[in-house]
Coordinates of C-alpha atoms and ligand atoms in Angstrom, one line a residue:
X403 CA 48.4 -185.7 -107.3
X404 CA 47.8 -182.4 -105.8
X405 CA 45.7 -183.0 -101.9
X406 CA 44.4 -180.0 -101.8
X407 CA 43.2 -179.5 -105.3
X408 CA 39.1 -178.7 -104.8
X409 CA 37.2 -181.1 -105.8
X410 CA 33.6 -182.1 -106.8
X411 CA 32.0 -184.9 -105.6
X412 CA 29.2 -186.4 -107.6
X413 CA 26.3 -187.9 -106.4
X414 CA 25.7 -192.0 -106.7
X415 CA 25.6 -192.7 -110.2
X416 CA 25.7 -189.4 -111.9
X417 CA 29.1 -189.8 -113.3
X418 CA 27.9 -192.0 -116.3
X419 CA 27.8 -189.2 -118.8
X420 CA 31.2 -188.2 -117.6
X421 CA 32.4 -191.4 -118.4
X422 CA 31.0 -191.2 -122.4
X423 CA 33.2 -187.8 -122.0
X424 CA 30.3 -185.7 -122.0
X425 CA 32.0 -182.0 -121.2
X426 CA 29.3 -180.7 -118.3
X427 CA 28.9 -181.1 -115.1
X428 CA 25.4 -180.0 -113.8
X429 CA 24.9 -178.6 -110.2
X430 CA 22.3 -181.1 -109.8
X431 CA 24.7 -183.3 -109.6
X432 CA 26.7 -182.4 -107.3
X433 CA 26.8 -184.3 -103.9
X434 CA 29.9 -181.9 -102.5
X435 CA 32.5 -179.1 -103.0
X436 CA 35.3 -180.3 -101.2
X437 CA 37.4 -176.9 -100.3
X438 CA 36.8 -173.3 -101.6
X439 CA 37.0 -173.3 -105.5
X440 CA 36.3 -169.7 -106.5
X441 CA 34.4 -169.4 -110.0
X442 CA 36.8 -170.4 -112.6
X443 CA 39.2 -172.3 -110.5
X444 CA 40.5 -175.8 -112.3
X445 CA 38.8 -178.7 -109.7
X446 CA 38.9 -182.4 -109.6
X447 CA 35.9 -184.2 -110.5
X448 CA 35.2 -187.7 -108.8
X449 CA 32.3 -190.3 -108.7
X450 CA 30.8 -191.0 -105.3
X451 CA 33.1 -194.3 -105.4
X452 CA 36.0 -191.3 -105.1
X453 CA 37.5 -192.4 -108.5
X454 CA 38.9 -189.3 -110.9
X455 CA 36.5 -188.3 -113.8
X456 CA 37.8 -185.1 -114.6
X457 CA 39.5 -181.7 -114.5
X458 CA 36.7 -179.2 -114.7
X459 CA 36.5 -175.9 -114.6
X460 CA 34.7 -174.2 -111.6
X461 CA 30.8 -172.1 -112.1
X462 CA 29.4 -171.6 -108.9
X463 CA 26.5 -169.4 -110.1
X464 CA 25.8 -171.5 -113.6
X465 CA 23.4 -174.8 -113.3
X466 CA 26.4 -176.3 -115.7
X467 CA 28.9 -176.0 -112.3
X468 CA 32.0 -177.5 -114.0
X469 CA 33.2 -177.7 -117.6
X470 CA 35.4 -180.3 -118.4
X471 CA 39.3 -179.5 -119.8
X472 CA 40.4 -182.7 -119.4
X473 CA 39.3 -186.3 -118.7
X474 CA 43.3 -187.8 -118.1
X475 CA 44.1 -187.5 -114.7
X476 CA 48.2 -187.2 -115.7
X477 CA 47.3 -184.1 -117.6
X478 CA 48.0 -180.9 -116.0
X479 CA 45.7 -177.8 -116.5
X480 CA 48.1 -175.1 -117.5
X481 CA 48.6 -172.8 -120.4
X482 CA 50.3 -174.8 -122.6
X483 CA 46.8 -177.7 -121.8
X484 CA 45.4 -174.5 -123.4
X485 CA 48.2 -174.1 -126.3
X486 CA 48.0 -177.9 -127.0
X487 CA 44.2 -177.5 -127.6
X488 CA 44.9 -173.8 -129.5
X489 CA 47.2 -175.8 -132.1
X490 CA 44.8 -178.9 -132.7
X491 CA 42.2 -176.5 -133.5
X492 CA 44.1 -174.9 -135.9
X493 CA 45.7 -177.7 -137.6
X494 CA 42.4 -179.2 -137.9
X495 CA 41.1 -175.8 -139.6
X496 CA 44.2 -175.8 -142.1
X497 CA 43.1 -179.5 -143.0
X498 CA 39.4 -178.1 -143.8
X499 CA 41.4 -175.7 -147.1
X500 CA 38.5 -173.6 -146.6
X501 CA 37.7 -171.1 -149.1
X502 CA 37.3 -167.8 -147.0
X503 CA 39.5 -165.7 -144.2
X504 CA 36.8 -165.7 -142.2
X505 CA 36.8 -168.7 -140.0
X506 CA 35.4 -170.0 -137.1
X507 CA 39.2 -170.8 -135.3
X508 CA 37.8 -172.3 -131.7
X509 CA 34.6 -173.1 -131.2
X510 CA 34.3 -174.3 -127.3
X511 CA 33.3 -177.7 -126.5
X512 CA 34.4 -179.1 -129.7
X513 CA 37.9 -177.8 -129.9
X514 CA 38.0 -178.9 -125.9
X515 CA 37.9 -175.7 -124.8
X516 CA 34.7 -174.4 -123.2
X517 CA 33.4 -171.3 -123.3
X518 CA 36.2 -170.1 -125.7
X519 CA 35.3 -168.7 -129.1
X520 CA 37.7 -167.3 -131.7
X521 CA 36.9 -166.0 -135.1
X522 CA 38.8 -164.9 -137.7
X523 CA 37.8 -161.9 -140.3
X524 CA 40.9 -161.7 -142.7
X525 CA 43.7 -159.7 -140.5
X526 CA 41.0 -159.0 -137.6
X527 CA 40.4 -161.5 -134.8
X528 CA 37.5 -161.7 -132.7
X529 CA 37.7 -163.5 -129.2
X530 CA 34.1 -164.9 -127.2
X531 CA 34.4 -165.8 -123.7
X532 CA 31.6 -167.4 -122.4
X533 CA 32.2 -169.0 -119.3
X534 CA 33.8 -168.5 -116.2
X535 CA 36.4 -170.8 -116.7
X536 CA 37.2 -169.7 -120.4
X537 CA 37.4 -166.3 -118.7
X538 CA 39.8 -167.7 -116.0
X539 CA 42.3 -168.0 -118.6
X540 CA 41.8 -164.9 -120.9
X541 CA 45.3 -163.7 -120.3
X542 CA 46.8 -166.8 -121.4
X543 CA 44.4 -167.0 -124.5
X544 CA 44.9 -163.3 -125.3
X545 CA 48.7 -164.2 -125.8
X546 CA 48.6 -167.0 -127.4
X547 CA 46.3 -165.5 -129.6
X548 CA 49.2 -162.7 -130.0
X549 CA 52.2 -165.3 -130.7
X550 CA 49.8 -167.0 -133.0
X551 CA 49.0 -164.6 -135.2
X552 CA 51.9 -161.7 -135.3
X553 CA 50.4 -158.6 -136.3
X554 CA 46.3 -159.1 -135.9
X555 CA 43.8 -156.9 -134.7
X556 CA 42.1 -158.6 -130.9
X557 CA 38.5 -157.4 -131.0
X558 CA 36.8 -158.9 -127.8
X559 CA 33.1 -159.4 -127.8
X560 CA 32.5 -160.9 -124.5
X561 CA 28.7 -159.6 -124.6
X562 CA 26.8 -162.7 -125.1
X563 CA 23.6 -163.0 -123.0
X564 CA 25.1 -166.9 -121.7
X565 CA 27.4 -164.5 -119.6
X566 CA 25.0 -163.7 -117.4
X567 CA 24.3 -167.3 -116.4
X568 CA 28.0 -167.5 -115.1
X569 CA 27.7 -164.3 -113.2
X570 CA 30.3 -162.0 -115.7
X571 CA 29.7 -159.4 -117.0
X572 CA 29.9 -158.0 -120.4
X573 CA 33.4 -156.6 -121.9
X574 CA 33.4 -155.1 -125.4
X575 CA 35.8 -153.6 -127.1
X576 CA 39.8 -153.4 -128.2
X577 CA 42.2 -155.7 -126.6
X578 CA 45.3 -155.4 -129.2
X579 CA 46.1 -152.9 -132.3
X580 CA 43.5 -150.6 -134.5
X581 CA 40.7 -151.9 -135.9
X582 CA 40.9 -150.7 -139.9
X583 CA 38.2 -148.7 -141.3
X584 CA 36.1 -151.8 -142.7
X585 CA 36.8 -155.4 -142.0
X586 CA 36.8 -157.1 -145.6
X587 CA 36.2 -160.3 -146.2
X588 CA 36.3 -162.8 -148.8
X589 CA 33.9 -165.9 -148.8
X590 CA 33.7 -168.2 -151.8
X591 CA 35.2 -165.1 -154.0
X592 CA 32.9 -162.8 -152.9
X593 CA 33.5 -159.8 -150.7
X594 CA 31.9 -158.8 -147.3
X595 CA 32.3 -155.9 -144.7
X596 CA 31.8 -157.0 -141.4
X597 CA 30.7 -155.1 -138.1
X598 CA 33.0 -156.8 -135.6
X599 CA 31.8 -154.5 -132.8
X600 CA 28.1 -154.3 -133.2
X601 CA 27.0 -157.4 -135.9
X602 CA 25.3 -160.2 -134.6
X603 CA 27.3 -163.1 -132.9
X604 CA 30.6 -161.7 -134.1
X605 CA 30.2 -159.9 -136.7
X606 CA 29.1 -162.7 -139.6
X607 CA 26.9 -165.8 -139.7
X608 CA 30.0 -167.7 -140.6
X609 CA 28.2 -171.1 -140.1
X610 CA 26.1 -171.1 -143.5
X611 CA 29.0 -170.3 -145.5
X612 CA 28.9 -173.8 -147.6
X613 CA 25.3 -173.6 -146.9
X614 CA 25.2 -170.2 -149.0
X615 CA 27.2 -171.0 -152.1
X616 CA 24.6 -174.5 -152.2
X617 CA 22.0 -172.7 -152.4
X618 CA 23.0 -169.9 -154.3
X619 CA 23.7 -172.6 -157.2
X620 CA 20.0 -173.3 -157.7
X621 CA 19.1 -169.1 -158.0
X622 CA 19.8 -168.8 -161.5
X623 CA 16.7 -167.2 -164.1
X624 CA 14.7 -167.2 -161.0
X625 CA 13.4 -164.8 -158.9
X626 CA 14.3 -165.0 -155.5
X627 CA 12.9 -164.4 -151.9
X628 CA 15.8 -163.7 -149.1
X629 CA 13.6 -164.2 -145.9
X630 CA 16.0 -162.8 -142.9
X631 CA 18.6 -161.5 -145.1
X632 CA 21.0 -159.8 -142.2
X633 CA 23.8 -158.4 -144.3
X634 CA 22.6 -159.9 -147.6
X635 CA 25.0 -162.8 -147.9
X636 CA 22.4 -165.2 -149.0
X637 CA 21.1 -162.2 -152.0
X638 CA 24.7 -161.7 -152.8
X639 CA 25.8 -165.2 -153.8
X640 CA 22.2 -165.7 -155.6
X641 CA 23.1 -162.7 -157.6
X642 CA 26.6 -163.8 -158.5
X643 CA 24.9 -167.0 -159.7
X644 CA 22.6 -165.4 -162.0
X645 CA 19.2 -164.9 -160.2
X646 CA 16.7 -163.1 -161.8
X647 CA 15.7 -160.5 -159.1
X648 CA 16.1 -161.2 -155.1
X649 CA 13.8 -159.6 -152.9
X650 CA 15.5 -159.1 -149.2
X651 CA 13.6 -159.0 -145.9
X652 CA 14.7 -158.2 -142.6
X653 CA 13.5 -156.6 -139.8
X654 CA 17.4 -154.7 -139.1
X655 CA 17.4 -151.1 -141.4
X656 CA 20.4 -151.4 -140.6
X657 CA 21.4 -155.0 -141.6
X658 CA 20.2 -154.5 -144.9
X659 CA 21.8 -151.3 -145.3
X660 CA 25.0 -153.2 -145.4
X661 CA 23.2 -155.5 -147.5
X662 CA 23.0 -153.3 -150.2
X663 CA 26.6 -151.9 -150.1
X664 CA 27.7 -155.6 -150.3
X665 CA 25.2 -155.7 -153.5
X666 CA 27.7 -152.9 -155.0
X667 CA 30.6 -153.6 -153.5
X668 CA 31.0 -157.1 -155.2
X669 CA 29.8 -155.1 -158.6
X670 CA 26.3 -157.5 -158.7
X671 CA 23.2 -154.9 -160.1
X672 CA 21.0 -153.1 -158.1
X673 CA 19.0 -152.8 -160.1
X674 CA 17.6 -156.3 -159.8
X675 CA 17.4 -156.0 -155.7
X676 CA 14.3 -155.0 -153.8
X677 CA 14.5 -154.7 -149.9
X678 CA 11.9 -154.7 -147.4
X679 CA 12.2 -153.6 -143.8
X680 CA 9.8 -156.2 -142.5
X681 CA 8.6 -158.2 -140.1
X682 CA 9.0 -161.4 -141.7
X683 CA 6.0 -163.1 -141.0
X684 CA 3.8 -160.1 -141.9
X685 CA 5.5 -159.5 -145.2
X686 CA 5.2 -163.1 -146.5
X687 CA 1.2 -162.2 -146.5
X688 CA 1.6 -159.0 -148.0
X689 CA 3.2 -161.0 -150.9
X690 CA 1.1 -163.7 -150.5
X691 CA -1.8 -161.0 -151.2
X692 CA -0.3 -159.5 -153.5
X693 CA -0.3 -162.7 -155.9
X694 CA 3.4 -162.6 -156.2
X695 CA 5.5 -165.7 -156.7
X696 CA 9.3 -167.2 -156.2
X697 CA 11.4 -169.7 -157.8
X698 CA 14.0 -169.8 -154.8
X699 CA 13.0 -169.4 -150.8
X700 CA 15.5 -168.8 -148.4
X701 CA 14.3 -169.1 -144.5
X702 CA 17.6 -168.6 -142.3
X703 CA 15.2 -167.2 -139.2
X704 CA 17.1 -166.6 -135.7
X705 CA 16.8 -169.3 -132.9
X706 CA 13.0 -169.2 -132.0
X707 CA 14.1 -172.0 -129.8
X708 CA 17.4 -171.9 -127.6
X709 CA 16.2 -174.3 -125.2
X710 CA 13.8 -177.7 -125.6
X711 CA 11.6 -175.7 -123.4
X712 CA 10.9 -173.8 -126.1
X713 CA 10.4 -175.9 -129.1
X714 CA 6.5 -175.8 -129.0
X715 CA 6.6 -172.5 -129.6
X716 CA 9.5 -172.5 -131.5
X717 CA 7.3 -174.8 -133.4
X718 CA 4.4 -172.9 -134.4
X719 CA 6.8 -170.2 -135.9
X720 CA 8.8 -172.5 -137.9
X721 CA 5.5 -174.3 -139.3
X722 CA 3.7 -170.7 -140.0
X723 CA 6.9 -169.1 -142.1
X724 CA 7.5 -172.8 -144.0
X725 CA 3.8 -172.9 -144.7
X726 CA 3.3 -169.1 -146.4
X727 CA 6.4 -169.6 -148.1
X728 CA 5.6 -172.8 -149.6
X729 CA 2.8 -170.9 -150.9
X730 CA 4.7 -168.2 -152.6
X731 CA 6.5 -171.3 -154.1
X732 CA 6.0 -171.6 -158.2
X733 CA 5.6 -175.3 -159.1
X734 CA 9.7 -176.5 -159.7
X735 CA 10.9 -173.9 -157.0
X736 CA 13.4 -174.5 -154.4
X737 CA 13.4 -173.7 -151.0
X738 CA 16.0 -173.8 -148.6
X739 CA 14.9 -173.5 -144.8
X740 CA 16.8 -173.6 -142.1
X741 CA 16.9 -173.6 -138.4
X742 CA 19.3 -172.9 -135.6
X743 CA 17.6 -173.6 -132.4
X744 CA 19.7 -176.0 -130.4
X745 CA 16.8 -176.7 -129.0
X746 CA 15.0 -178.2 -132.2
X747 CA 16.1 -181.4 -133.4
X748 CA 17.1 -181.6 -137.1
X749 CA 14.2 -184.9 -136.8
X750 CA 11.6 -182.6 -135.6
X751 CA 12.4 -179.5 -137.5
X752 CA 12.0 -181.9 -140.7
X753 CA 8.2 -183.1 -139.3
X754 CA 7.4 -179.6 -139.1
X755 CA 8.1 -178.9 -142.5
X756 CA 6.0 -181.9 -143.7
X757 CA 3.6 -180.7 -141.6
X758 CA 3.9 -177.0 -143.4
X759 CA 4.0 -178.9 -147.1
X760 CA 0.9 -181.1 -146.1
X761 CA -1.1 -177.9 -145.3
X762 CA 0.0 -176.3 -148.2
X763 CA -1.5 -178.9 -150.3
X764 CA 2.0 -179.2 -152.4
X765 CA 4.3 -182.4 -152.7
X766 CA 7.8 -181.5 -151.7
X767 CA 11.4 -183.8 -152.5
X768 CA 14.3 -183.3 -150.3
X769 CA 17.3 -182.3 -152.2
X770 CA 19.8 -182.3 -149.8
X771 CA 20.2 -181.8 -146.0
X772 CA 22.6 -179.3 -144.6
X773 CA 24.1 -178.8 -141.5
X774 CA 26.6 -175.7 -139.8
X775 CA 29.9 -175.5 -141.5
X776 CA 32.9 -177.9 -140.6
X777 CA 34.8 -174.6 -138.7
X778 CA 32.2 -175.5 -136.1
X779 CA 32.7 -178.8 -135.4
X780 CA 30.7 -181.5 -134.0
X781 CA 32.2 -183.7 -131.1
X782 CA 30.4 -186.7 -131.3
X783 CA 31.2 -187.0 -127.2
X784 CA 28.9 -183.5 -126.9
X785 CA 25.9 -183.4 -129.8
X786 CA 24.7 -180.3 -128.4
X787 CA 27.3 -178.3 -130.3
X788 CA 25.3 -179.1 -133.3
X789 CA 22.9 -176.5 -134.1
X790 CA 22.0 -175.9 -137.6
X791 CA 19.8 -177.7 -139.8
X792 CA 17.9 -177.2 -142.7
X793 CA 16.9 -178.5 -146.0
X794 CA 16.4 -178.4 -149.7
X795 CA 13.4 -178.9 -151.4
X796 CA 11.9 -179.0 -155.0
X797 CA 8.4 -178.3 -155.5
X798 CA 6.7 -180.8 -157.8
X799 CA 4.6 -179.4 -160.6
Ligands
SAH299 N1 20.8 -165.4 -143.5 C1 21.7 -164.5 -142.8 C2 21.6 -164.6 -141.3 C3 20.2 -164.5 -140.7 S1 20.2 -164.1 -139.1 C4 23.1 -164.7 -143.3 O1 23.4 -165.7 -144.0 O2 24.0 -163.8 -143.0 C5 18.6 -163.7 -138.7 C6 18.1 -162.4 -139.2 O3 16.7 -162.3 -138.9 C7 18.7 -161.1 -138.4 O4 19.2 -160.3 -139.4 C8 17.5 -160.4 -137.8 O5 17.5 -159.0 -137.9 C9 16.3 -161.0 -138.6 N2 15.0 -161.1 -137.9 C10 14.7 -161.6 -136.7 N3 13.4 -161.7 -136.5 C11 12.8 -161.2 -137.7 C12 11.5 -161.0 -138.1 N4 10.4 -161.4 -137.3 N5 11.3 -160.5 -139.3 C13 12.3 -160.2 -140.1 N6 13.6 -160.3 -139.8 C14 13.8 -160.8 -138.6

């Protein structure tokens, strides 16, 4: 091997989570840089015993100082390391036969490749760099990404906040041919236009696919209550299954602007759609007030809680929205809540909601658990890719 490859030398004992193949390194623990990596640069990680862990990749400025490519000492960390990992990922996606061409094609950690996202929204692709090691190699990705998939559209939305924790900045915009007019998509039959340059994450919350067409299942002769509807995905699968009415909220004009144009565009009726700019919390006591009641709840909030720091807080919010809505809830409703705070375990978000179905004096079952879609996989060697929880409940009579 390499003498002069820079390398990391880890403090007494802190290699152990290396050695379970955990991906980070954390500058904590860190005994010493051995010669001048710059951010991004591929270095050798070794125990304080001075045996190989891993090739990492370089952050400097981040408190995770290395991410791990690879934990064989005989592999090289080159572009085709990168191309090997590119193909697994998509094989593994072709096995999935999901039913959408929008897909989640990398998704970091768990495809072995940190700080790398790629989605796909039918012919348009969008790439997420997140680190500075993923951003080390955005050439090679950007044309791999080209001999891939002849022909597609590169959208880069390198804007994430986690950038500023590795000391880049954000890049937006065009890398490779015209984006069309409208990004269509199909998801479970049904269509979608999506904002590749200014929606949230990427465009689409491609995660609760499965978790949508679930749910939607149980909307049919019942009225339904779409609590942080974004774009209306939720409200257009309940109407393609036959709800009764769906009442949208979201805070975003915007967001549920598009919301309605999918209710068209996939020829559902308007006429049985009612949308509230709101504050979601407030408008839950409005309805509450007003007397008004549900057979279906959806709760898809954002991540009150992005780090464990957070979860009391976090808390409090999820417990507040669970418990009004459980109250809206006609006896033999169903509501599905979710939650997508990584740092809010799917055990505690469950206690919560008992705590929320206690208060409201109601008896709830759990139907079925759910969890983010397979296109963002879970490595079992890093749990905190997993993110998404929620449940299903019935409401006894
Ligand atoms: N269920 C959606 C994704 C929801 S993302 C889907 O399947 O596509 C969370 C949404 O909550 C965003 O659209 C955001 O605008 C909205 N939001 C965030 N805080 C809110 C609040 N306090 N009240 C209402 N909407 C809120």
């Amino acid at each position: 091997m390499l003498t002069d490859t820079p390398t990391l030398v880890l403090k007494a004992g802190r290699e152990k989570s290396l050695l379970r193949r955990h991906p980070w390194v954390f500058n904590g623990a860190i005994a010493q840089v051995r010669g001048d990596p710059q951010a991004g640069a591929t270095v050798a990680v070794k125990s304080a015993e001075g045996a190989f862990l891993a090739w990492a990749a370089y952050s400097p400025k981040s408190r995770i100082a290395a991410r791990v490519w690879s934990f064989r000492e005989d592999e090289t960390v080159d572009a085709a390391l990168i191309a090997r990992r590119f193909d697994a990922a998509l094989a593994y996606r072709r096995m999935l036969r999901i039913d959408s061409d929008a897909q989640r094609l990398i998704y970091a950690e768990a495809d072995g490749l940190p700080g790398v996202v790629v989605d796909r929204y039918a012919d348009v692709l969008v790439l997420q760099l997140t680190s500075a090691g993923a951003e080390a190699w955005r050439e090679v990705i950007v044309e791999l990404l080209a001999g891939r998939f002849p022909g597609a559209v590169l959208f880069e939305r390198s804007d994430a906040e986690v950038r500023h924790l590795e000391g880049l900045e954000p890049r937006l915009g065009l890398v490779r041919g015209r984006l069309p007019g409208a990004v269509l998509i199909r998801e479970h039959g049904l269509r979608f236009r999506v904002d590749v340059a200014r929606g949230h994450k990427t465009g689409f919350y491609l995660d609760q696919r499965e978790n949508r067409q679930r749910v939607g299942r149980h909307a049919r002769d019942r009225d339904v209550l779409n609590c942080f509807a974004y774009t209306g995905a939720f409200t257009v699968h309940s109407l393609d299954a036959g709800a009764r009415s769906v009442l949208s909220v979201d805070s975003s004009a915007e967001a549920l602007e598009l919301a309605r144009e999918h209710v068209t565009l996939n020829e559902l009726d308007p006429a049985r759609c009612e949308w509230r700019t709101a504050d979601v919390f407030q408008e839950l006591r409005r309805l509450r007030d007003q007397g008004r009641r549900f057979g279906l709840i959806i709760l898809d909030p954002p991540k009150f809680a992005p780090t464990h720091q957070m979860a009391e807080k976090a808390a409090r919010g999820y417990k507040d929205i669970n418990l009004t809505a459980m109250k809206l809830l006609e006896p033999g409703g169903i509501l599905a809540t979710f939650s997508c705070s990584g740092g809010l375990s799917a055990d505690l978000f469950q206690k919560i909601v008992a705590g929320a179905a206690w208060d409201a004096g109601a008896e709830f079952r759990l139907l079925a658990r759910f969890g983010q879609a397979a296109d963002h996989p879970v490595s079992l060697d890093y749990p905190e890719g997993e993110y998404l929880k929620g449940l299903l409940l019935y409401r006894g009579g």
